[in-house]
Amino acid sequence: MMKQLRETIRENGVVGAGGAGFPAAVKLESSPDTVIMNAAECEPLLHKDVQLLSRYPSQVIEGFKQIIDITGARLGIIGLKEKHKKLLQQLKSFENDQIRIIPIGDFYPAGDEVTLVYLATGRLIQPGNLPLSVGCLVQNVETLYNIALKKPVVDKFITVGGAVDRPLTVRVPVGISYRDILQTFNITTANYVVISNGLMMGCLESDLDTVVTKRTGGIIVLPVDHACVQMYKRYETERQTIRLAKAACDQCNFCTEFCPRYLLGQPVRPETAMRNRMFSSGDEPAVALGNRFCCECNLCTLYACPEGLDPKGATVIEKRHLIQNNILWEGLPRQVHPMFDYRRVPTKKLMQRLDVLQYPDKGPLEDLSFTFRKVSIPLLQHAGAPAKPVVKEGETVQRYQLLAEAQGKISAPVHASISGTIAGVEHDKIVIEVK
Ligand code: SF4
Ligand code: SF4
């Protein structure tokens, strides 16, 4: 029975919808004692997890119960911010011996797995380990909703926020372009750009034909001259990150002192990464081994650094080098920093620093319909190997029909998000035109 449930999840192409895209069925082969619902949405201006949980609590909890049953966990913990008082009250009816709710403070990055596991259970994940090493499995709200749906994953919930007159959370077909989505919104600035998946951990999109995948969490519209956009542009290349590290880092250490991974005992030291950029060339980069464990939350660059430098970029240069060359960190067990509780960055303060307090921090879920001619469905929307097409150009397909099958264990199938005609099967995507 449990095996069949896991197989259904695999066949439906359910992957981590919080951004990681790891195939859910593979994750569910483990045996944690505790599963944690990650509802600690912490990216400023994004609201889709909380909206989904408010609108479809029974379905999300059903998915949660299923993963408790599949893994044989003793306990399920819902990690939700304490500021969502109404929703906390609403979810109380689902609490029992097996399911508990842990209210979490409103700070960034509460949704980081290492942080969430510590807050929810008091267990500290050691450097380089997964939540499973402390008996935990973490799953995103939308992933649980998709598990409960028992249908192929063909839609995505995203928040559209920032410089729009009515920020909303909407359900869109996978493969729809940002351009087609934004046509339905009134944009309140003349020259705008878009940041995908959040101001902190997202990326600046140069092309509005970018499409929504199973991993997309939101679209933030900002004026082209907004401070956040300028910051993203300034550090678009590694060269710029290194050049400014050499020129201006005064080694004040603020970046490390605010780093959430450092505060949770991980050996991440962005100030060391900056120093290494000052004193090493690109060919032979000096690296601090612990920087492998940077979670790329961007707090050091967008919040901590008083000089407006890019310690995150410098740390990620080291992280990539360490992963590519399989260089491991070895050290003694770590402990939480005594200042962990006092150096959390409140979301409001972060929003002030990002200069986005003028945008409404809400995104109610509304059922909008969108006008579009085609969807382009990427074959790689997940961690692992891309899916392999099983359809041909000219074929007619129905919504939910299999388009490409998983290749190997760490992979996921993709399905048609609309009914229509296959207009192209390319190396990286399948295009369906509306009939
Ligand atoms: S906070 Fe900025 S200036 Fe200070 S050490 Fe870090 S990168 Fe350098
Ligand atoms: S991005 Fe910066 S603050 Fe975040 S984990 Fe990495 S080094 Fe630490």
Tab-separated table of C-alpha atoms and ligand atoms in Angstrom:
chain	number	residue	atom	x	y	z
A	1	MET	CA	0.000	0.000	0.000
A	2	MET	CA	2.733	2.507	1.042
A	3	LYS	CA	4.870	1.364	-1.883
A	4	GLN	CA	1.932	2.006	-4.225
A	5	LEU	CA	1.403	5.476	-2.770
A	6	ARG	CA	5.082	6.319	-3.319
A	7	GLU	CA	4.881	4.977	-6.870
A	8	THR	CA	1.865	7.230	-7.559
A	9	ILE	CA	3.841	10.231	-6.274
A	10	ARG	CA	6.734	9.281	-8.573
A	11	GLU	CA	4.483	8.768	-11.618
A	12	ASN	CA	2.780	12.117	-10.999
A	13	GLY	CA	6.115	13.917	-11.152
A	14	VAL	CA	5.842	15.464	-7.675
A	15	VAL	CA	9.040	17.333	-6.837
A	16	GLY	CA	10.021	19.785	-4.093
A	17	ALA	CA	7.924	22.841	-4.914
A	18	GLY	CA	9.821	25.090	-2.503
A	19	GLY	CA	12.572	25.560	-5.071
A	20	ALA	CA	14.832	22.528	-4.609
A	21	GLY	CA	12.900	20.317	-7.049
A	22	PHE	CA	14.108	17.055	-5.498
A	23	PRO	CA	11.840	14.145	-6.526
A	24	ALA	CA	9.454	13.648	-3.581
A	25	ALA	CA	9.170	9.860	-4.007
A	26	VAL	CA	12.933	9.424	-3.539
A	27	LYS	CA	12.891	11.565	-0.409
A	28	LEU	CA	10.081	9.389	0.942
A	29	GLU	CA	12.197	6.227	0.810
A	30	SER	CA	13.768	7.371	4.083
A	31	SER	CA	12.657	6.584	7.649
A	32	PRO	CA	12.684	9.783	9.728
A	33	ASP	CA	11.045	9.875	13.147
A	34	THR	CA	9.744	13.403	12.465
A	35	VAL	CA	8.417	15.043	9.316
A	36	ILE	CA	8.219	18.825	9.162
A	37	MET	CA	5.866	20.841	6.984
A	38	ASN	CA	7.828	23.878	5.850
A	39	ALA	CA	5.239	26.647	5.959
A	40	ALA	CA	7.759	29.204	7.265
A	41	GLU	CA	7.630	31.194	4.036
A	42	CYS	CA	10.180	33.941	4.564
A	43	GLU	CA	11.011	35.591	1.213
A	44	PRO	CA	9.667	39.168	1.399
A	45	LEU	CA	6.510	39.698	-0.728
A	46	LEU	CA	5.953	35.972	-1.419
A	47	HIS	CA	2.807	34.415	0.042
A	48	LYS	CA	1.905	31.317	-1.933
A	49	ASP	CA	2.549	28.692	0.774
A	50	VAL	CA	0.492	30.451	3.406
A	51	GLN	CA	-2.262	31.184	0.880
A	52	LEU	CA	-2.346	27.570	-0.246
A	53	LEU	CA	-2.510	26.348	3.347
A	54	SER	CA	-5.322	28.815	4.132
A	55	ARG	CA	-7.390	27.897	1.065
A	56	TYR	CA	-6.812	24.127	1.036
A	57	PRO	CA	-5.939	23.117	4.628
A	58	SER	CA	-7.576	19.667	4.384
A	59	GLN	CA	-5.712	18.752	1.192
A	60	VAL	CA	-2.328	19.930	2.511
A	61	ILE	CA	-2.863	18.074	5.804
A	62	GLU	CA	-3.966	14.989	3.830
A	63	GLY	CA	-0.635	15.091	1.944
A	64	PHE	CA	1.141	15.575	5.283
A	65	LYS	CA	-0.596	12.533	6.788
A	66	GLN	CA	0.354	10.499	3.740
A	67	ILE	CA	4.044	11.267	4.125
A	68	ILE	CA	3.831	10.472	7.847
A	69	ASP	CA	2.322	7.084	6.922
A	70	ILE	CA	4.740	6.384	4.058
A	71	THR	CA	7.845	7.126	6.125
A	72	GLY	CA	6.514	5.651	9.368
A	73	ALA	CA	7.370	8.858	11.251
A	74	ARG	CA	6.110	9.202	14.820
A	75	LEU	CA	5.500	12.930	14.640
A	76	GLY	CA	4.513	15.584	12.118
A	77	ILE	CA	5.373	19.225	12.909
A	78	ILE	CA	3.892	22.174	11.053
A	79	GLY	CA	6.383	25.068	11.073
A	80	LEU	CA	4.319	28.225	10.541
A	81	LYS	CA	5.079	31.822	11.450
A	82	GLU	CA	3.345	33.060	14.609
A	83	LYS	CA	2.211	36.213	12.772
A	84	HIS	CA	-0.379	34.115	10.868
A	85	LYS	CA	-2.665	34.041	13.893
A	86	LYS	CA	-5.893	33.279	12.009
A	87	LEU	CA	-4.341	30.393	10.124
A	88	LEU	CA	-2.749	29.007	13.300
A	89	GLN	CA	-6.206	29.014	14.867
A	90	GLN	CA	-7.713	27.408	11.766
A	91	LEU	CA	-5.132	24.595	11.824
A	92	LYS	CA	-5.649	23.843	15.516
A	93	SER	CA	-8.427	21.379	14.626
A	94	PHE	CA	-5.830	19.204	12.850
A	95	GLU	CA	-3.580	18.931	15.918
A	96	ASN	CA	-3.479	15.555	17.666
A	97	ASP	CA	-0.959	13.121	19.180
A	98	GLN	CA	0.749	12.808	15.826
A	99	ILE	CA	0.555	16.352	14.419
A	100	ARG	CA	1.782	19.465	16.215
A	101	ILE	CA	2.098	23.092	15.187
A	102	ILE	CA	5.226	25.049	16.147
A	103	PRO	CA	4.816	28.840	15.743
A	104	ILE	CA	7.981	30.480	14.440
A	105	GLY	CA	9.164	34.089	14.680
A	106	ASP	CA	8.952	36.396	11.676
A	107	PHE	CA	12.580	36.496	10.564
A	108	TYR	CA	14.674	35.579	7.567
A	109	PRO	CA	15.606	32.816	6.652
A	110	ALA	CA	13.247	30.838	8.899
A	111	GLY	CA	12.500	28.462	6.022
A	112	ASP	CA	16.107	27.336	5.574
A	113	GLU	CA	16.080	23.600	6.399
A	114	VAL	CA	18.915	23.789	8.949
A	115	THR	CA	17.174	26.688	10.699
A	116	LEU	CA	13.675	25.177	10.540
A	117	VAL	CA	14.759	21.785	11.881
A	118	TYR	CA	16.521	23.493	14.795
A	119	LEU	CA	13.533	25.720	15.568
A	120	ALA	CA	10.998	22.910	15.267
A	121	THR	CA	12.880	20.165	17.114
A	122	GLY	CA	15.944	21.670	18.826
A	123	ARG	CA	18.104	19.252	16.790
A	124	LEU	CA	21.223	20.693	15.206
A	125	ILE	CA	22.222	19.442	11.749
A	126	GLN	CA	25.988	19.098	11.542
A	127	PRO	CA	27.888	20.562	8.551
A	128	GLY	CA	27.321	18.699	5.298
A	129	ASN	CA	24.467	16.585	6.646
A	130	LEU	CA	20.830	16.398	5.649
A	131	PRO	CA	17.870	16.797	8.021
A	132	LEU	CA	17.636	12.997	7.936
A	133	SER	CA	20.879	12.819	9.939
A	134	VAL	CA	18.863	14.087	12.908
A	135	GLY	CA	15.792	11.992	12.074
A	136	CYS	CA	13.883	14.723	10.201
A	137	LEU	CA	12.390	15.082	6.747
A	138	VAL	CA	11.223	18.502	5.559
A	139	GLN	CA	8.557	18.976	2.886
A	140	ASN	CA	7.117	22.169	1.423
A	141	VAL	CA	3.383	23.041	1.654
A	142	GLU	CA	2.770	22.926	-2.094
A	143	THR	CA	4.564	19.581	-2.414
A	144	LEU	CA	2.155	18.163	0.179
A	145	TYR	CA	-0.789	19.626	-1.711
A	146	ASN	CA	0.482	17.981	-4.915
A	147	ILE	CA	0.892	14.640	-3.125
A	148	ALA	CA	-2.709	14.787	-1.889
A	149	LEU	CA	-4.029	15.718	-5.343
A	150	LYS	CA	-3.059	12.311	-6.777
A	151	LYS	CA	-2.800	13.813	-10.265
A	152	PRO	CA	0.196	14.699	-12.442
A	153	VAL	CA	1.723	18.044	-11.428
A	154	VAL	CA	0.737	20.430	-14.237
A	155	ASP	CA	-0.085	23.653	-12.366
A	156	LYS	CA	1.983	25.919	-10.153
A	157	PHE	CA	1.005	28.436	-7.499
A	158	ILE	CA	3.019	31.637	-7.625
A	159	THR	CA	2.796	35.079	-6.036
A	160	VAL	CA	3.013	38.049	-8.369
A	161	GLY	CA	4.080	41.046	-6.273
A	162	GLY	CA	6.073	44.264	-6.128
A	163	ALA	CA	5.134	47.066	-8.522
A	164	VAL	CA	1.670	45.765	-9.458
A	165	ASP	CA	-1.569	47.418	-8.377
A	166	ARG	CA	-2.956	44.192	-6.885
A	167	PRO	CA	-0.394	41.616	-5.747
A	168	LEU	CA	-1.946	38.151	-5.935
A	169	THR	CA	-1.200	34.478	-5.612
A	170	VAL	CA	-2.416	32.639	-8.697
A	171	ARG	CA	-2.524	29.135	-10.124
A	172	VAL	CA	-0.904	28.953	-13.573
A	173	PRO	CA	-0.153	26.100	-15.971
A	174	VAL	CA	3.471	24.928	-15.910
A	175	GLY	CA	5.216	26.310	-19.004
A	176	ILE	CA	3.332	29.621	-19.256
A	177	SER	CA	5.627	32.598	-19.854
A	178	TYR	CA	6.086	35.484	-17.406
A	179	ARG	CA	5.004	37.775	-20.234
A	180	ASP	CA	1.635	36.004	-20.540
A	181	ILE	CA	1.096	36.116	-16.783
A	182	LEU	CA	1.986	39.793	-16.427
A	183	GLN	CA	-0.510	40.791	-19.151
A	184	THR	CA	-3.242	40.138	-16.602
A	185	PHE	CA	-1.677	42.505	-14.025
A	186	ASN	CA	-1.535	46.299	-13.956
A	187	ILE	CA	2.105	47.207	-13.563
A	188	THR	CA	2.567	50.467	-11.713
A	189	THR	CA	5.926	51.510	-13.125
A	190	ALA	CA	6.929	52.353	-16.706
A	191	ASN	CA	10.275	50.599	-16.974
A	192	TYR	CA	10.344	47.420	-15.000
A	193	VAL	CA	12.285	44.228	-14.557
A	194	VAL	CA	11.358	40.982	-12.901
A	195	ILE	CA	13.022	38.992	-10.144
A	196	SER	CA	12.051	35.310	-10.067
A	197	ASN	CA	11.525	33.313	-6.894
A	198	GLY	CA	12.088	36.028	-4.329
A	199	LEU	CA	14.183	39.091	-3.722
A	200	MET	CA	16.710	37.275	-1.553
A	201	MET	CA	17.306	33.942	-3.257
A	202	GLY	CA	15.899	34.658	-6.686
A	203	CYS	CA	17.447	35.874	-9.889
A	204	LEU	CA	17.041	38.868	-12.141
A	205	GLU	CA	15.296	37.776	-15.341
A	206	SER	CA	16.509	39.329	-18.558
A	207	ASP	CA	13.829	37.607	-20.643
A	208	LEU	CA	10.074	37.767	-20.029
A	209	ASP	CA	9.687	34.626	-22.146
A	210	THR	CA	11.083	32.707	-19.158
A	211	VAL	CA	8.479	30.115	-18.206
A	212	VAL	CA	7.026	28.914	-14.933
A	213	THR	CA	8.328	25.510	-13.806
A	214	LYS	CA	7.416	23.218	-10.920
A	215	ARG	CA	10.028	25.111	-8.875
A	216	THR	CA	8.909	28.702	-9.478
A	217	GLY	CA	7.669	30.452	-6.338
A	218	GLY	CA	6.934	33.956	-7.512
A	219	ILE	CA	7.527	36.908	-9.766
A	220	ILE	CA	8.482	40.251	-8.214
A	221	VAL	CA	8.113	43.256	-10.502
A	222	LEU	CA	10.404	46.210	-9.724
A	223	PRO	CA	11.327	49.512	-11.386
A	224	VAL	CA	14.505	49.150	-13.379
A	225	ASP	CA	16.287	51.691	-11.156
A	226	HIS	CA	15.223	50.068	-7.863
A	227	ALA	CA	18.050	49.534	-5.343
A	228	CYS	CA	17.582	45.745	-5.339
A	229	VAL	CA	17.794	45.590	-9.110
A	230	GLN	CA	20.931	47.727	-9.106
A	231	MET	CA	22.478	45.405	-6.529
A	232	TYR	CA	21.698	42.333	-8.651
A	233	LYS	CA	23.120	44.049	-11.720
A	234	ARG	CA	26.274	45.168	-9.938
A	235	TYR	CA	27.157	41.582	-9.110
A	236	GLU	CA	25.986	39.876	-12.282
A	237	THR	CA	29.465	38.479	-12.942
A	238	GLU	CA	32.080	36.882	-10.701
A	239	ARG	CA	34.562	39.427	-12.000
A	240	GLN	CA	32.586	42.287	-10.471
A	241	THR	CA	32.267	40.438	-7.146
A	242	ILE	CA	36.022	39.824	-7.014
A	243	ARG	CA	36.988	43.297	-8.218
A	244	LEU	CA	34.952	45.013	-5.503
A	245	ALA	CA	36.107	42.533	-2.843
A	246	LYS	CA	39.704	43.472	-3.620
A	247	ALA	CA	38.930	47.177	-3.679
A	248	ALA	CA	36.630	47.791	-0.766
A	249	CYS	CA	36.227	44.992	1.822
A	250	ASP	CA	37.431	46.283	5.176
A	251	GLN	CA	37.072	42.868	6.888
A	252	CYS	CA	34.582	44.237	9.405
A	253	ASN	CA	33.116	40.725	9.708
A	254	PHE	CA	29.471	41.825	9.735
A	255	CYS	CA	28.704	39.366	6.931
A	256	THR	CA	29.839	36.421	9.046
A	257	GLU	CA	28.312	37.703	12.260
A	258	PHE	CA	24.873	37.830	10.592
A	259	CYS	CA	25.252	34.603	8.586
A	260	PRO	CA	22.442	32.260	9.726
A	261	ARG	CA	24.476	29.165	8.941
A	262	TYR	CA	27.449	30.482	10.956
A	263	LEU	CA	25.103	31.249	13.844
A	264	LEU	CA	23.879	27.662	13.707
A	265	GLY	CA	27.402	26.414	14.200
A	266	GLN	CA	28.254	25.759	10.561
A	267	PRO	CA	31.820	26.726	9.535
A	268	VAL	CA	30.633	29.269	6.924
A	269	ARG	CA	32.794	32.429	6.886
A	270	PRO	CA	31.884	34.894	4.126
A	271	GLU	CA	34.459	37.417	5.369
A	272	THR	CA	37.118	34.749	4.754
A	273	ALA	CA	35.771	34.232	1.247
A	274	MET	CA	36.186	37.976	0.670
A	275	ARG	CA	39.729	37.915	2.024
A	276	ASN	CA	40.520	34.940	-0.203
A	277	ARG	CA	39.297	36.906	-3.227
A	278	MET	CA	41.703	39.715	-2.270
A	279	PHE	CA	44.707	37.468	-2.061
A	280	SER	CA	44.220	34.739	-4.659
A	281	SER	CA	43.880	34.578	-8.422
A	282	GLY	CA	41.062	32.898	-10.338
A	283	ASP	CA	43.339	30.024	-11.381
A	284	GLU	CA	44.322	29.054	-7.871
A	285	PRO	CA	41.547	30.218	-5.623
A	286	ALA	CA	42.160	30.066	-1.904
A	287	VAL	CA	39.133	28.548	-0.241
A	288	ALA	CA	37.801	28.066	3.280
A	289	LEU	CA	36.449	24.496	3.394
A	290	GLY	CA	33.460	25.398	5.552
A	291	ASN	CA	32.076	27.725	2.884
A	292	ARG	CA	30.750	24.618	1.168
A	293	PHE	CA	27.793	24.875	3.572
A	294	CYS	CA	26.575	28.335	2.521
A	295	CYS	CA	22.815	28.085	1.817
A	296	GLU	CA	22.933	31.113	-0.534
A	297	CYS	CA	20.361	33.020	1.542
A	298	ASN	CA	22.007	36.296	0.447
A	299	LEU	CA	21.642	37.895	3.876
A	300	CYS	CA	25.330	38.811	3.966
A	301	THR	CA	25.148	40.694	0.647
A	302	LEU	CA	21.690	42.252	0.754
A	303	TYR	CA	21.494	42.994	4.484
A	304	ALA	CA	24.704	42.689	6.487
A	305	CYS	CA	27.496	44.251	4.461
A	306	PRO	CA	27.741	47.997	5.239
A	307	GLU	CA	29.867	48.550	2.108
A	308	GLY	CA	27.342	47.134	-0.371
A	309	LEU	CA	29.730	44.339	-1.383
A	310	ASP	CA	28.920	40.780	-2.395
A	311	PRO	CA	30.156	38.341	0.267
A	312	LYS	CA	27.530	35.829	-0.857
A	313	GLY	CA	28.985	35.847	-4.369
A	314	ALA	CA	32.496	35.388	-2.951
A	315	THR	CA	31.318	32.496	-0.756
A	316	VAL	CA	29.511	30.805	-3.629
A	317	ILE	CA	32.715	30.948	-5.739
A	318	GLU	CA	34.341	28.843	-3.005
A	319	LYS	CA	31.300	26.596	-2.573
A	320	ARG	CA	31.242	25.703	-6.292
A	321	HIS	CA	35.003	25.071	-6.333
A	322	LEU	CA	34.730	22.775	-3.300
A	323	ILE	CA	31.797	20.813	-4.743
A	324	GLN	CA	33.306	20.510	-8.242
A	325	ASN	CA	36.598	19.246	-6.817
A	326	ASN	CA	34.931	17.106	-4.156
A	327	ILE	CA	36.897	18.802	-1.380
A	328	LEU	CA	35.366	17.925	1.965
A	329	TRP	CA	35.315	19.686	5.301
A	330	GLU	CA	36.306	17.683	8.333
A	331	GLY	CA	35.980	18.960	11.848
A	332	LEU	CA	34.670	18.408	15.314
A	333	PRO	CA	30.923	18.544	16.069
A	334	ARG	CA	29.627	22.110	16.103
A	335	GLN	CA	27.388	24.013	18.476
A	336	VAL	CA	24.890	26.832	18.107
A	337	HIS	CA	26.410	30.308	18.488
A	338	PRO	CA	25.367	31.953	21.793
A	339	MET	CA	24.032	34.948	19.821
A	340	PHE	CA	21.752	32.880	17.533
A	341	ASP	CA	18.572	34.075	19.247
A	342	TYR	CA	19.625	37.727	19.196
A	343	ARG	CA	20.895	38.201	15.664
A	344	ARG	CA	17.824	37.081	13.752
A	345	VAL	CA	16.852	39.522	11.030
A	346	PRO	CA	13.160	40.526	11.296
A	347	THR	CA	11.371	40.412	7.942
A	348	LYS	CA	10.168	44.021	8.278
A	349	LYS	CA	13.708	45.248	8.882
A	350	LEU	CA	14.915	43.251	5.913
A	351	MET	CA	12.175	44.764	3.743
A	352	GLN	CA	13.232	48.216	4.870
A	353	ARG	CA	16.815	47.451	3.854
A	354	LEU	CA	15.607	46.116	0.507
A	355	ASP	CA	13.512	49.278	0.048
A	356	VAL	CA	10.297	47.347	-0.632
A	357	LEU	CA	8.144	48.597	2.257
A	358	GLN	CA	6.183	50.697	-0.242
A	359	TYR	CA	4.799	47.530	-1.868
A	360	PRO	CA	1.809	45.761	-0.264
A	361	ASP	CA	3.074	42.734	1.620
A	362	LYS	CA	0.166	40.503	0.694
A	363	GLY	CA	-0.877	38.171	-2.094
A	364	PRO	CA	-4.370	36.702	-1.658
A	365	LEU	CA	-5.078	33.612	-3.731
A	366	GLU	CA	-7.454	34.415	-6.603
A	367	ASP	CA	-8.665	32.248	-9.446
A	368	LEU	CA	-7.598	34.217	-12.520
A	369	SER	CA	-7.690	32.990	-16.088
A	370	PHE	CA	-4.832	33.822	-18.424
A	371	THR	CA	-4.707	34.303	-22.176
A	372	PHE	CA	-1.862	32.559	-23.966
A	373	ARG	CA	-1.151	30.748	-27.224
A	374	LYS	CA	1.356	28.178	-26.047
A	375	VAL	CA	3.217	26.694	-23.120
A	376	SER	CA	6.883	25.607	-23.211
A	377	ILE	CA	7.438	22.788	-20.773
A	378	PRO	CA	11.069	22.286	-19.716
A	379	LEU	CA	12.341	18.696	-19.540
A	380	LEU	CA	14.449	19.588	-16.501
A	381	GLN	CA	12.301	21.094	-13.772
A	382	HIS	CA	13.758	18.997	-10.992
A	383	ALA	CA	17.025	17.870	-9.436
A	384	GLY	CA	18.671	15.043	-11.399
A	385	ALA	CA	18.430	13.903	-15.005
A	386	PRO	CA	16.088	15.598	-17.511
A	387	ALA	CA	12.941	13.735	-18.575
A	388	LYS	CA	12.948	11.899	-21.943
A	389	PRO	CA	10.214	12.851	-24.457
A	390	VAL	CA	7.604	10.226	-25.393
A	391	VAL	CA	5.538	12.445	-27.748
A	392	LYS	CA	6.144	13.714	-31.286
A	393	GLU	CA	5.573	17.004	-33.067
A	394	GLY	CA	2.045	17.285	-34.489
A	395	GLU	CA	0.490	14.963	-31.899
A	396	THR	CA	-2.602	16.067	-30.046
A	397	VAL	CA	-2.270	15.817	-26.274
A	398	GLN	CA	-4.677	16.182	-23.389
A	399	ARG	CA	-3.988	17.993	-20.108
A	400	TYR	CA	-2.276	15.579	-17.657
A	401	GLN	CA	-0.959	13.359	-20.501
A	402	LEU	CA	2.622	12.124	-20.094
A	403	LEU	CA	5.025	14.143	-22.284
A	404	ALA	CA	8.380	12.864	-21.079
A	405	GLU	CA	9.355	10.043	-18.744
A	406	ALA	CA	11.828	10.062	-15.877
A	407	GLN	CA	15.346	8.942	-16.748
A	408	GLY	CA	16.747	7.035	-13.807
A	409	LYS	CA	15.970	7.251	-10.140
A	410	ILE	CA	16.819	10.932	-9.533
A	411	SER	CA	14.564	12.374	-12.215
A	412	ALA	CA	10.854	13.098	-12.713
A	413	PRO	CA	8.332	12.756	-15.540
A	414	VAL	CA	6.666	15.842	-17.025
A	415	HIS	CA	3.062	16.093	-18.202
A	416	ALA	CA	0.962	18.331	-20.432
A	417	SER	CA	-0.335	21.366	-18.539
A	418	ILE	CA	-2.870	22.172	-21.274
A	419	SER	CA	-4.673	20.261	-24.043
A	420	GLY	CA	-3.352	21.123	-27.481
A	421	THR	CA	-0.984	20.210	-30.290
A	422	ILE	CA	2.697	19.489	-29.855
A	423	ALA	CA	4.392	22.295	-31.786
A	424	GLY	CA	7.951	21.270	-31.002
A	425	VAL	CA	10.028	18.670	-29.191
A	426	GLU	CA	13.413	20.227	-28.460
A	427	HIS	CA	16.423	19.052	-26.498
A	428	ASP	CA	15.320	20.951	-23.402
A	429	LYS	CA	11.575	21.528	-23.774
A	430	ILE	CA	8.272	20.491	-25.333
A	431	VAL	CA	6.038	23.200	-26.765
A	432	ILE	CA	2.244	22.785	-26.795
A	433	GLU	CA	0.057	25.162	-28.755
A	434	VAL	CA	-3.493	25.838	-27.690
A	435	LYS	CA	-5.951	24.174	-30.094
B	1	SF4	S1	30.529	42.840	5.747
B	1	SF4	FE1	31.298	43.612	3.791
B	1	SF4	S2	33.041	44.889	4.283
B	1	SF4	FE2	32.597	43.662	6.118
B	1	SF4	S3	33.892	41.829	5.915
B	1	SF4	FE3	31.940	41.332	5.008
B	1	SF4	S4	32.174	41.803	2.839
B	1	SF4	FE4	33.854	42.853	3.917
B	2	SF4	S1	24.625	33.648	1.604
B	2	SF4	FE1	25.929	34.661	3.107
B	2	SF4	S2	24.681	34.777	4.937
B	2	SF4	FE2	23.730	33.250	3.620
B	2	SF4	S3	24.615	31.297	4.255
B	2	SF4	FE3	25.857	32.067	2.585
B	2	SF4	S4	27.513	33.166	3.558
B	2	SF4	FE4	25.918	32.912	5.088
